[in-house]
PDB file of C-alpha atoms in Angstrom:
ATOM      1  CA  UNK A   1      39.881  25.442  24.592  1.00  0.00           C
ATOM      2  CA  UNK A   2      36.814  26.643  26.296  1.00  0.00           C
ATOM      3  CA  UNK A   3      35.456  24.727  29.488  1.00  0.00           C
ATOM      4  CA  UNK A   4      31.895  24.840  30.520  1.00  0.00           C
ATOM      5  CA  UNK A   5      30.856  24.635  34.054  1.00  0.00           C
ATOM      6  CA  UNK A   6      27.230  23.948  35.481  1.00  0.00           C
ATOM      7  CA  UNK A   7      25.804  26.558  37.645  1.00  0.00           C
ATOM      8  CA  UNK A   8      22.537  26.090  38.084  1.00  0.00           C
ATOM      9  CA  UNK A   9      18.923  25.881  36.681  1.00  0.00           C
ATOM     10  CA  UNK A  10      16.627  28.631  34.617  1.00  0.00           C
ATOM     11  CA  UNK A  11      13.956  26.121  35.760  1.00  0.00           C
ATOM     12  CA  UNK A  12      12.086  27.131  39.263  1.00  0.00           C
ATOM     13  CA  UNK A  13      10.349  24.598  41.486  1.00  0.00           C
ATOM     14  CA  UNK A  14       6.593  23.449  40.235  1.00  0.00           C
ATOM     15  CA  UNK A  15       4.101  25.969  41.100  1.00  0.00           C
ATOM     16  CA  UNK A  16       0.632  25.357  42.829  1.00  0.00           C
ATOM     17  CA  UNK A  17      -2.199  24.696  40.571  1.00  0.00           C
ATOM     18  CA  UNK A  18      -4.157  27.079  39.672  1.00  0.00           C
ATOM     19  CA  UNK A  19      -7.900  27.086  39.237  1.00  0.00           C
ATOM     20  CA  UNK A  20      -9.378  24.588  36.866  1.00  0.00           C
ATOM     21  CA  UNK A  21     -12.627  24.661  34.986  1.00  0.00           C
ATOM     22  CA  UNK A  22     -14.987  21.996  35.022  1.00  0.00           C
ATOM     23  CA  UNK A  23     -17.907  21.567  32.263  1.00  0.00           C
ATOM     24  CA  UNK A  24     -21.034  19.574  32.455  1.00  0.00           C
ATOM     25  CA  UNK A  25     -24.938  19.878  30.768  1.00  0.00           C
ATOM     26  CA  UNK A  26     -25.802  20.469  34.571  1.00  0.00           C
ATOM     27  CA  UNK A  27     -25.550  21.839  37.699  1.00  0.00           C
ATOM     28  CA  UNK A  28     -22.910  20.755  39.863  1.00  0.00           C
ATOM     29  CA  UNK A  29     -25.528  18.072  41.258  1.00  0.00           C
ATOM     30  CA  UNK A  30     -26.018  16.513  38.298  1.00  0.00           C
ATOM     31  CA  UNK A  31     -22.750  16.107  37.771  1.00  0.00           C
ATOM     32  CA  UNK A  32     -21.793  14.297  41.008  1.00  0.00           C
ATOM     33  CA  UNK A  33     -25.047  11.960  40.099  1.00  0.00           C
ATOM     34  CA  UNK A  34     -23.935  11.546  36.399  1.00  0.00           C
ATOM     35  CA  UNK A  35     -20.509  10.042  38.044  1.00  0.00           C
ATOM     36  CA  UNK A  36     -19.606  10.128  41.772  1.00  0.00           C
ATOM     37  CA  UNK A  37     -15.739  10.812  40.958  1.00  0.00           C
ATOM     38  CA  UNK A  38     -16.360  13.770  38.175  1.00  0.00           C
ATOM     39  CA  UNK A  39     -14.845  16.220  40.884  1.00  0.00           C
ATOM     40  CA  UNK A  40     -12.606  13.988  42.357  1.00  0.00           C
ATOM     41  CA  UNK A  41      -9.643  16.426  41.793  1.00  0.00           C
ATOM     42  CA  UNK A  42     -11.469  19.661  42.314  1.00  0.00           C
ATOM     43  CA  UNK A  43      -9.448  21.813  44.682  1.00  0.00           C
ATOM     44  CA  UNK A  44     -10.879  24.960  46.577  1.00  0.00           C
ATOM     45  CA  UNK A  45     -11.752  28.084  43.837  1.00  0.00           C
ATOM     46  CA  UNK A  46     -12.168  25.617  41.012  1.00  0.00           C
ATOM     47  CA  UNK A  47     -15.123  26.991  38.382  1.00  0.00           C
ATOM     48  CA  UNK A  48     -17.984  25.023  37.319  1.00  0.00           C
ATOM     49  CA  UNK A  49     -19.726  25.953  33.554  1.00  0.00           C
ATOM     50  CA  UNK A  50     -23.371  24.702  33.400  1.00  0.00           C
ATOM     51  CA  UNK A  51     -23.475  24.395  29.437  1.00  0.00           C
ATOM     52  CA  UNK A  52     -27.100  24.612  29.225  1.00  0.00           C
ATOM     53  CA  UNK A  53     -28.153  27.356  31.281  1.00  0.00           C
ATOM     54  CA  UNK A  54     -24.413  29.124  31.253  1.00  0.00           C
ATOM     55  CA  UNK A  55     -24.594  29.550  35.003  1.00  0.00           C
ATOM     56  CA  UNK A  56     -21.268  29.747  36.698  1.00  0.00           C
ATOM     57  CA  UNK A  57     -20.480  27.848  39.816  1.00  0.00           C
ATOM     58  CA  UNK A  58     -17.216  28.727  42.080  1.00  0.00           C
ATOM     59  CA  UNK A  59     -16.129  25.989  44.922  1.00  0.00           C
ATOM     60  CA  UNK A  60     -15.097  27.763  47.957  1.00  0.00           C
ATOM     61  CA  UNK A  61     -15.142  24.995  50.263  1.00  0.00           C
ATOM     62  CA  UNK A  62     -17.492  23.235  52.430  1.00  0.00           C
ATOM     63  CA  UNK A  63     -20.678  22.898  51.782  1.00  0.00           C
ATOM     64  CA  UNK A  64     -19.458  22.949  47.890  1.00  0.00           C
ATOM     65  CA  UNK A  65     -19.609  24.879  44.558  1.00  0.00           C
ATOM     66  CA  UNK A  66     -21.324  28.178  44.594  1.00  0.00           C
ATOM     67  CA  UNK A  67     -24.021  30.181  41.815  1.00  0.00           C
ATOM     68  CA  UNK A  68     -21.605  33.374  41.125  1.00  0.00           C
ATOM     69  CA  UNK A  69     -22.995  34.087  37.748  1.00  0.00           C
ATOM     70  CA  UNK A  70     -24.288  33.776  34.078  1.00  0.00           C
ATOM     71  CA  UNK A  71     -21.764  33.741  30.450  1.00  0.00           C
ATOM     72  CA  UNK A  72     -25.049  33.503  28.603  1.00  0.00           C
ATOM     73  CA  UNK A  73     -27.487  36.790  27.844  1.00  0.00           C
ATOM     74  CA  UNK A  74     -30.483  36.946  27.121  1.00  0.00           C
ATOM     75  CA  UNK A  75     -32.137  35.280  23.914  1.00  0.00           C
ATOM     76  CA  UNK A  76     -31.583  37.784  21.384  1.00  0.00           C
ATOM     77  CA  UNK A  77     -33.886  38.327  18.686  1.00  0.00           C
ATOM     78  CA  UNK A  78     -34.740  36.140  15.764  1.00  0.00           C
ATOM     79  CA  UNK A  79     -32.765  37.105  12.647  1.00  0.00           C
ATOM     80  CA  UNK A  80     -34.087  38.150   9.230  1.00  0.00           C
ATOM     81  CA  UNK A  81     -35.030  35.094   6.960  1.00  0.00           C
ATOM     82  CA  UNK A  82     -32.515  34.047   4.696  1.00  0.00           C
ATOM     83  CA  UNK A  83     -32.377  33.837   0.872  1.00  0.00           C
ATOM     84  CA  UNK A  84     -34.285  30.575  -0.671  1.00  0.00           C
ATOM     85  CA  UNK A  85     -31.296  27.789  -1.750  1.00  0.00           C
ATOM     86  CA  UNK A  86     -31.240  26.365  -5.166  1.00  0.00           C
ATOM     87  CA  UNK A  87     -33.628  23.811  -5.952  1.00  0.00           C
ATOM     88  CA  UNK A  88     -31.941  20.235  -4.918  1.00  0.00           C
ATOM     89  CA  UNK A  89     -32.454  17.112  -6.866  1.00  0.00           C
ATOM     90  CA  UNK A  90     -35.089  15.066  -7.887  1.00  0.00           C
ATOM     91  CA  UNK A  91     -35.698  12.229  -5.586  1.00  0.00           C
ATOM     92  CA  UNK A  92     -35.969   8.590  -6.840  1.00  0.00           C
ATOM     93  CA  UNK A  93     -39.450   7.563  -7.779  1.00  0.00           C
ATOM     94  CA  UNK A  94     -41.921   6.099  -4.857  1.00  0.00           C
ATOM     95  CA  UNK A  95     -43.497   2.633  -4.806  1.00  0.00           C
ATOM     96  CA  UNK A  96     -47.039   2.148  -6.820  1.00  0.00           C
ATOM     97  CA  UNK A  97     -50.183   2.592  -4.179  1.00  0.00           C
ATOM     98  CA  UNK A  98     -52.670  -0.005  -3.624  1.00  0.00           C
ATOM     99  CA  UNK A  99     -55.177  -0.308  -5.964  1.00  0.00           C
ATOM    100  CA  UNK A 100     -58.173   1.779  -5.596  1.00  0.00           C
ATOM    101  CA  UNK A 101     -62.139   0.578  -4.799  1.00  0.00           C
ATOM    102  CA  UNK A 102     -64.212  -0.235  -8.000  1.00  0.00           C
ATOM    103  CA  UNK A 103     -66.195   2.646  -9.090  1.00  0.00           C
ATOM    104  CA  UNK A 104     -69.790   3.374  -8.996  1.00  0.00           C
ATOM    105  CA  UNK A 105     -71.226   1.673 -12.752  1.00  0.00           C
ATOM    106  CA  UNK A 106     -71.704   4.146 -15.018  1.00  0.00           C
ATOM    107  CA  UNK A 107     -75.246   4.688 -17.142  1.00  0.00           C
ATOM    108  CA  UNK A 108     -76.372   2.147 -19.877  1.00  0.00           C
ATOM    109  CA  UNK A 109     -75.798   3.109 -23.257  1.00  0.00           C
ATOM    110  CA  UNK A 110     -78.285   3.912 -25.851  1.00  0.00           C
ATOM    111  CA  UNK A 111     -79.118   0.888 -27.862  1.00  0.00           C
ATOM    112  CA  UNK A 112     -77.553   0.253 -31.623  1.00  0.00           C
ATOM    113  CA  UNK A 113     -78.784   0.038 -34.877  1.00  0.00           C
ATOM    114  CA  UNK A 114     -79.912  -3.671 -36.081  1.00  0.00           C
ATOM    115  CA  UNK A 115     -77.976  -5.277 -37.959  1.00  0.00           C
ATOM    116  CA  UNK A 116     -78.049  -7.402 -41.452  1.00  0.00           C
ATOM    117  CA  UNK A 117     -79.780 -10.686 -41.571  1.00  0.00           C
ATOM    118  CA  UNK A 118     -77.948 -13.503 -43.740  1.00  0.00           C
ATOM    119  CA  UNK A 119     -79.892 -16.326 -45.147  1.00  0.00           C
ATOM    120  CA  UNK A 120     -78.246 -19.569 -44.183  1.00  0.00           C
ATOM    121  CA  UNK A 121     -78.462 -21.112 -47.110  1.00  0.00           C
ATOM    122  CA  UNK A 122     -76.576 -17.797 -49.123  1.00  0.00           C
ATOM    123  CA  UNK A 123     -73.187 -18.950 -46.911  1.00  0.00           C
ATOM    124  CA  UNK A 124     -72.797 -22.134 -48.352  1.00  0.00           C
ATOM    125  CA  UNK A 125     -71.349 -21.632 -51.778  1.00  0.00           C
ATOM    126  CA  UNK A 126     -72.146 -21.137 -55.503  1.00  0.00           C
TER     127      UNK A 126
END
């Protein structure tokens, strides 16, 4: 029989934090007025990402976070247009519109020919 005996740990003490990122649609500012606590566990050379402008932001103490740089180039130019897509489906059919104003009256006929006269007396029977 084999016996096993502890002798220590592969496991080292925790390690210090490093740096963390924080992201916001904003500068640093804006963040602190969107909530008062959003860097509440910021610690010195912590990044900031503006996700609008791509403007980078390191804190390196007092008075706060610092402009250090951009992720974002230039706008590039617009691509080419893109091939037309199949035709899609016919929609459903739309309500009926109001009814339209009455027309202008048109011109007055020519008059007819006359017509055949019938003695009353021929109508009743022979």
């Amino acid at each position: 029989m084999i016996l096993w005996g502890e002798i220590g740990s592969i496991l080292g003490p925790t390690g210090v934090r490093g740096s963390k990122w924080f992201v916001f649609a904003g500068t640093p500012d804006d963040a602190v007025a969107f909530d008062s606590g959003f860097f509440d566990s910021a610690q010195d050379q912590d990044m900031f990402l503006d996700s609008v402008s791509g403007e980078t932001y390191q804190l390196s103490g007092i008075p706060g976070p610092a402009g250090i740089g951009f992720i974002m180039g230039a706008t590039g130019p617009t691509g080419p247009t893109g091939v037309t897509g199949p035709t899609g489906p016919t929609g459903v059919q739309g309500l009926t519109g109001p009814t339209g104003p009455v027309g202008v009256t048109g011109v007055t006929g020519p008059t007819g020919p006359t017509g055949v006269t019938t003695h009353p007396f021929l109508l009743m029977g022979a």
